[in-house]
């Protein structure tokens, strides 16, 4: 009786699993060989640019590591996460796309899934911490001045612990990692939501704690920052130069953080939507050819950040050089005015002396 019950339970779960896990080779590519080659070249370019860009950010930051502000420390951590995705994860998928199948077996699939989720979660939680730092610095100055470098390092420890916990939970039997529907990549087993209530709880927990909640914090922080900046721009203009320069630097860091978060979310939200649809929609309701596009878009997120750093830094350097030239011009004009006034006074004094004689 128990054996019949277990067989019935297994068969009922298999009815909810995608067909590619039931009948076909899960690691065989469901795309054409030409499509796999194009995807392989695409990921190769993304991986090279991401590795070089994030490596450059980390190298340049290491040269001034003792002068990094808390927000900049978080930015370096984000570059570490992006570099980890590029170095640890992308070679697996690139080789598999060119091989027209996943060639690393179930152990490689689970490792790849863990690494991708670990660094991806670390990136999002880092951006959440950066958005909170920007929010405190711009909207609550008393709390912002309280945040120091050692608080940033404590925050890094919490971020890595958080990412490690959620990436490792599937290995405890609560969830799992599985091949993507197109066969040449691996991810969280979203399809467990169609197999059992425990699978639904796992998927919903991942969605809330590793996507929805961090995204809500990011959106809240930047909406409040935008409202605060609009109301306080005129006030800052009346402050002295040192406060204005500090405000300009804080806004520069805020722009970097906002663009990074926007790029990350734009890259990952389509993938999240497709994953949720696969988890709670009808089995095989997402075409295989369609599911690969959000996946490739999400893998490009690690490339954007170094470009954003460089664009903002160049604009900031141009603005600072323009301000410096203006200040130098004003200073020279001020000096010439003082010289002409003093010369006029000297000539007046000489004339008065001649008159007395």
Coordinates of C-alpha atoms in Angstrom, one line a residue:
X1 CA 0.0 0.0 0.0
X2 CA 2.7 2.5 1.0
X3 CA 4.7 1.6 -2.1
X4 CA 1.6 2.2 -4.3
X5 CA 1.1 5.6 -2.5
X6 CA 4.7 6.6 -3.0
X7 CA 4.5 5.6 -6.7
X8 CA 1.3 7.6 -7.1
X9 CA 2.9 10.6 -5.3
X10 CA 5.9 10.5 -7.6
X11 CA 3.8 10.2 -10.7
X12 CA 1.6 13.1 -9.6
X13 CA 4.7 15.3 -9.1
X14 CA 6.0 14.3 -12.5
X15 CA 2.8 15.5 -14.1
X16 CA 3.7 19.0 -12.9
X17 CA 7.3 18.9 -14.0
X18 CA 8.3 20.3 -17.4
X19 CA 8.5 17.8 -20.2
X20 CA 12.2 18.3 -20.7
X21 CA 12.8 16.8 -17.2
X22 CA 10.5 13.9 -17.7
X23 CA 11.2 12.4 -21.1
X24 CA 14.1 14.2 -22.8
X25 CA 17.8 14.6 -22.1
X26 CA 17.7 17.7 -19.7
X27 CA 21.3 18.7 -20.8
X28 CA 20.7 18.6 -24.6
X29 CA 20.3 22.0 -26.2
X30 CA 16.8 22.7 -27.4
X31 CA 18.1 25.5 -29.7
X32 CA 19.6 25.2 -33.1
X33 CA 23.4 24.9 -33.4
X34 CA 23.5 28.3 -35.1
X35 CA 21.6 29.9 -32.2
X36 CA 24.0 28.3 -29.7
X37 CA 27.0 29.6 -31.5
X38 CA 25.6 33.1 -31.6
X39 CA 24.8 32.9 -27.8
X40 CA 28.3 31.6 -27.2
X41 CA 29.9 34.5 -29.0
X42 CA 27.6 36.9 -27.2
X43 CA 28.5 35.6 -23.8
X44 CA 32.2 35.5 -24.7
X45 CA 32.2 39.2 -25.5
X46 CA 30.1 40.0 -22.4
X47 CA 32.5 37.9 -20.2
X48 CA 35.6 39.6 -21.6
X49 CA 34.3 43.1 -21.2
X50 CA 32.9 42.4 -17.7
X51 CA 36.2 40.8 -16.5
X52 CA 38.3 43.6 -17.8
X53 CA 36.0 46.4 -16.7
X54 CA 35.3 45.1 -13.2
X55 CA 39.0 44.0 -12.8
X56 CA 40.0 47.6 -13.7
X57 CA 37.6 49.0 -11.1
X58 CA 38.9 46.8 -8.4
X59 CA 42.6 47.5 -9.3
X60 CA 42.0 51.3 -9.3
X61 CA 40.2 51.1 -6.0
X62 CA 42.9 49.1 -4.4
X63 CA 45.4 51.9 -5.1
X64 CA 43.4 54.2 -2.9
X65 CA 41.8 51.7 -0.6
X66 CA 42.5 53.7 2.6
X67 CA 40.6 56.7 1.2
X68 CA 37.5 54.9 0.0
X69 CA 34.2 56.2 1.3
X70 CA 31.6 53.7 2.6
X71 CA 29.6 54.0 -0.6
X72 CA 32.7 53.4 -2.7
X73 CA 33.5 50.3 -0.6
X74 CA 30.1 49.0 -1.5
X75 CA 30.7 49.8 -5.1
X76 CA 33.9 47.8 -5.0
X77 CA 32.0 44.9 -3.5
X78 CA 29.6 45.1 -6.4
X79 CA 32.5 44.9 -8.8
X80 CA 33.7 41.8 -7.0
X81 CA 30.3 40.2 -7.4
X82 CA 30.2 41.0 -11.1
X83 CA 33.7 39.7 -11.5
X84 CA 32.8 36.5 -9.7
X85 CA 29.8 36.0 -12.1
X86 CA 32.1 36.5 -15.1
X87 CA 35.0 34.4 -14.0
X88 CA 33.3 31.6 -12.1
X89 CA 30.0 31.2 -14.1
X90 CA 30.3 32.4 -17.7
X91 CA 33.0 29.9 -18.8
X92 CA 30.6 27.0 -18.0
X93 CA 27.8 28.4 -20.1
X94 CA 30.1 29.6 -23.0
X95 CA 31.6 26.1 -23.3
X96 CA 28.2 24.5 -23.2
X97 CA 26.7 26.8 -25.8
X98 CA 29.6 26.0 -28.2
X99 CA 29.2 22.3 -27.4
X100 CA 25.5 22.4 -28.1
X101 CA 24.7 20.8 -24.7
X102 CA 25.5 21.1 -21.0
X103 CA 28.8 19.1 -20.6
X104 CA 29.4 19.3 -16.9
X105 CA 26.7 17.0 -15.5
X106 CA 24.5 17.4 -12.5
X107 CA 27.4 18.4 -10.1
X108 CA 28.5 21.1 -12.5
X109 CA 24.9 22.2 -13.0
X110 CA 24.4 22.6 -9.2
X111 CA 27.7 24.4 -8.8
X112 CA 26.9 26.8 -11.7
X113 CA 23.4 27.4 -10.3
X114 CA 24.8 28.1 -6.8
X115 CA 27.5 30.5 -8.1
X116 CA 25.1 32.4 -10.3
X117 CA 22.5 32.8 -7.6
X118 CA 25.2 33.6 -4.9
X119 CA 26.9 36.4 -6.8
X120 CA 23.6 37.7 -8.2
X121 CA 22.0 37.8 -4.8
X122 CA 25.2 39.5 -3.5
X123 CA 24.9 42.1 -6.2
X124 CA 21.3 43.0 -5.4
X125 CA 21.8 43.1 -1.6
X126 CA 24.9 45.3 -2.1
X127 CA 22.8 47.7 -4.2
X128 CA 20.2 47.7 -1.5
X129 CA 22.8 48.7 1.1
X130 CA 24.1 51.4 -1.3
X131 CA 20.7 52.8 -1.8
X132 CA 20.1 52.9 2.0
X133 CA 23.5 54.6 2.4
X134 CA 22.6 57.2 -0.2
X135 CA 19.2 57.7 1.5
X136 CA 20.7 58.3 4.9
X137 CA 23.4 60.6 3.5
X138 CA 21.0 62.8 1.5
X139 CA 17.8 62.7 3.6
X140 CA 19.0 62.2 7.2
X141 CA 22.3 64.0 7.5
X142 CA 22.7 63.1 11.2
X143 CA 22.6 59.4 10.5
X144 CA 24.7 59.8 7.4
X145 CA 27.6 61.4 9.3
X146 CA 27.4 58.5 11.8
X147 CA 28.1 55.9 9.1
X148 CA 31.9 55.2 9.0
X149 CA 34.2 52.8 7.1
X150 CA 34.0 50.1 9.8
X151 CA 30.2 50.1 9.4
X152 CA 30.6 49.5 5.7
X153 CA 32.8 46.4 6.4
X154 CA 30.2 45.1 8.9
X155 CA 27.6 45.6 6.2
X156 CA 29.8 43.6 3.7
X157 CA 29.9 40.6 6.2
X158 CA 26.1 40.7 6.5
X159 CA 25.7 40.8 2.7
X160 CA 28.0 37.8 2.1
X161 CA 26.3 35.9 4.9
X162 CA 22.8 36.7 3.4
X163 CA 23.8 35.6 -0.1
X164 CA 25.5 32.4 1.2
X165 CA 22.4 31.5 3.2
X166 CA 19.9 31.8 0.4
X167 CA 22.2 30.2 -2.2
X168 CA 22.9 27.2 0.0
X169 CA 19.3 26.7 1.1
X170 CA 18.5 24.5 -1.9
X171 CA 21.2 22.0 -0.9
X172 CA 19.4 21.4 2.4
X173 CA 16.6 19.7 0.5
X174 CA 14.2 22.7 0.5
X175 CA 14.8 23.5 -3.1
X176 CA 17.2 22.6 -5.9
X177 CA 19.1 23.7 -9.0
X178 CA 18.1 22.4 -12.4
X179 CA 18.8 22.9 -16.1
X180 CA 17.2 25.8 -17.9
X181 CA 14.5 24.8 -20.5
X182 CA 16.9 25.4 -23.4
X183 CA 19.4 22.9 -21.8
X184 CA 22.8 24.8 -21.9
X185 CA 22.6 26.6 -18.6
X186 CA 21.4 26.0 -15.0
X187 CA 19.4 28.0 -12.5
X188 CA 17.1 27.6 -9.5
X189 CA 14.5 24.9 -9.9
X190 CA 11.5 27.3 -10.3
X191 CA 9.4 24.3 -11.5
X192 CA 9.2 22.9 -7.9
X193 CA 6.3 25.3 -7.4
X194 CA 4.3 23.1 -9.6
X195 CA 5.3 19.9 -7.7
X196 CA 4.3 20.6 -4.1
X197 CA 3.3 23.1 -1.5
X198 CA 6.9 23.1 -0.1
X199 CA 8.1 24.0 -3.6
X200 CA 5.8 26.9 -3.7
X201 CA 6.9 28.1 -0.3
X202 CA 10.6 27.9 -1.4
X203 CA 10.0 29.8 -4.7
X204 CA 7.9 32.5 -3.0
X205 CA 10.5 32.9 -0.2
X206 CA 13.3 33.3 -2.8
X207 CA 11.2 35.8 -4.7
X208 CA 10.4 37.9 -1.7
X209 CA 13.7 37.9 0.2
X210 CA 16.0 38.0 -2.9
X211 CA 14.1 40.1 -5.3
X212 CA 10.9 41.9 -4.2
X213 CA 12.0 43.2 -0.8
X214 CA 15.4 44.5 -1.9
X215 CA 13.9 46.1 -5.0
X216 CA 11.2 47.8 -2.8
X217 CA 13.9 49.2 -0.5
X218 CA 15.9 50.5 -3.6
X219 CA 12.9 52.1 -5.2
X220 CA 11.8 53.7 -1.8
X221 CA 15.3 55.1 -1.2
X222 CA 15.7 56.7 -4.6
X223 CA 12.2 58.1 -4.7
X224 CA 12.8 59.8 -1.3
X225 CA 16.2 61.0 -2.5
X226 CA 14.7 62.6 -5.7
X227 CA 12.0 64.4 -3.6
X228 CA 14.7 65.6 -1.1
X229 CA 17.0 66.9 -3.8
X230 CA 14.2 68.8 -5.5
X231 CA 13.4 70.6 -2.3
X232 CA 16.9 71.3 -1.1
X233 CA 18.8 72.3 -4.3
X234 CA 18.1 76.0 -3.6
X235 CA 19.2 75.7 0.0
X236 CA 22.6 74.2 -0.9
X237 CA 23.3 77.1 -3.3
X238 CA 23.5 79.4 -0.3
X239 CA 26.1 77.3 1.6
X240 CA 29.9 77.9 1.4
X241 CA 32.1 76.3 -1.2
X242 CA 33.2 73.3 0.9
X243 CA 29.6 72.3 1.7
X244 CA 28.7 72.7 -2.0
X245 CA 31.7 70.4 -3.1
X246 CA 30.7 67.8 -0.5
X247 CA 27.1 67.9 -1.8
X248 CA 28.3 67.6 -5.4
X249 CA 30.3 64.5 -4.5
X250 CA 27.4 62.9 -2.7
X251 CA 25.1 63.5 -5.7
X252 CA 27.8 62.0 -8.0
X253 CA 27.8 58.8 -5.9
X254 CA 24.0 58.8 -5.8
X255 CA 23.8 59.1 -9.6
X256 CA 26.2 56.2 -10.0
X257 CA 24.2 54.1 -7.5
X258 CA 20.9 54.9 -9.3
X259 CA 22.2 54.0 -12.7
X260 CA 23.7 50.8 -11.5
X261 CA 20.4 49.7 -9.8
X262 CA 18.4 50.7 -12.9
X263 CA 20.7 48.7 -15.1
X264 CA 20.6 45.7 -12.9
X265 CA 16.9 45.7 -12.5
X266 CA 16.3 46.2 -16.2
X267 CA 18.5 43.2 -17.0
X268 CA 17.0 40.9 -14.4
X269 CA 13.3 41.8 -14.2
X270 CA 12.5 40.1 -17.6
X271 CA 14.2 36.9 -16.3
X272 CA 12.3 37.1 -13.0
X273 CA 9.0 37.5 -14.8
X274 CA 9.7 34.5 -17.1
X275 CA 10.8 32.4 -14.1
X276 CA 7.7 33.3 -12.1
X277 CA 5.5 32.5 -15.1
X278 CA 7.3 29.2 -15.5
X279 CA 6.8 28.4 -11.8
X280 CA 3.1 29.3 -11.4
X281 CA 1.8 29.2 -15.0
X282 CA 0.8 26.3 -17.1
X283 CA 3.6 23.7 -17.7
X284 CA 5.7 24.5 -20.7
X285 CA 3.6 27.8 -21.2
X286 CA 6.9 29.7 -21.9
X287 CA 8.4 28.7 -25.3
X288 CA 12.0 27.4 -25.1
X289 CA 13.2 29.9 -27.7
X290 CA 11.7 32.8 -25.8
X291 CA 13.1 31.7 -22.4
X292 CA 16.7 32.1 -23.6
X293 CA 16.4 35.8 -24.3
X294 CA 15.8 37.0 -20.7
X295 CA 18.5 34.7 -19.5
X296 CA 21.1 36.2 -21.9
X297 CA 20.0 39.7 -21.0
X298 CA 20.4 38.9 -17.3
X299 CA 23.9 37.6 -17.9
X300 CA 24.9 41.0 -19.4
X301 CA 24.2 42.9 -16.1
X302 CA 27.8 42.5 -14.9
X303 CA 29.1 44.4 -17.9
X304 CA 27.1 47.7 -17.4
X305 CA 28.6 48.8 -14.1
X306 CA 32.2 49.6 -15.1
X307 CA 30.8 51.6 -18.1
X308 CA 28.6 53.6 -15.7
X309 CA 31.5 54.3 -13.4
X310 CA 33.6 55.6 -16.2
X311 CA 30.9 57.8 -17.7
X312 CA 29.9 59.4 -14.4
X313 CA 33.6 59.9 -13.4
X314 CA 34.4 61.6 -16.7
X315 CA 31.4 63.9 -16.4
X316 CA 32.4 64.6 -12.8
X317 CA 36.0 65.3 -13.8
X318 CA 34.8 67.7 -16.5
X319 CA 32.5 69.5 -14.1
X320 CA 35.2 69.7 -11.5
X321 CA 37.8 71.0 -14.1
X322 CA 35.2 73.6 -15.3
X323 CA 34.5 74.7 -11.7
X324 CA 38.3 74.9 -11.1
X325 CA 38.8 77.1 -14.2
X326 CA 35.9 79.3 -13.1
X327 CA 37.3 79.6 -9.6
X328 CA 40.7 80.4 -11.0
X329 CA 39.2 83.1 -13.2
X330 CA 37.3 84.6 -10.4
X331 CA 40.4 84.5 -8.2
X332 CA 42.6 86.2 -10.9
X333 CA 39.9 88.9 -11.4
X334 CA 39.7 89.4 -7.7
X335 CA 43.5 89.8 -7.5
X336 CA 43.6 92.2 -10.4
X337 CA 40.8 94.3 -8.8
X338 CA 42.8 94.4 -5.5
X339 CA 46.0 95.4 -7.4
X340 CA 44.2 98.2 -9.3
X341 CA 42.6 99.5 -6.1
X342 CA 46.0 99.4 -4.3
X343 CA 47.7 101.1 -7.2
X344 CA 45.1 103.8 -7.3
X345 CA 45.5 104.4 -3.6
X346 CA 49.3 104.6 -4.0
X347 CA 49.0 107.1 -6.8
X348 CA 46.6 109.2 -4.8
X349 CA 49.0 109.2 -1.8
X350 CA 51.8 110.3 -4.1
X351 CA 49.8 113.2 -5.5
X352 CA 48.8 114.3 -2.0
X353 CA 52.5 114.2 -1.0
X354 CA 53.5 116.4 -4.0
X355 CA 50.8 118.9 -3.1
X356 CA 52.1 119.1 0.5
X357 CA 55.6 119.8 -0.8

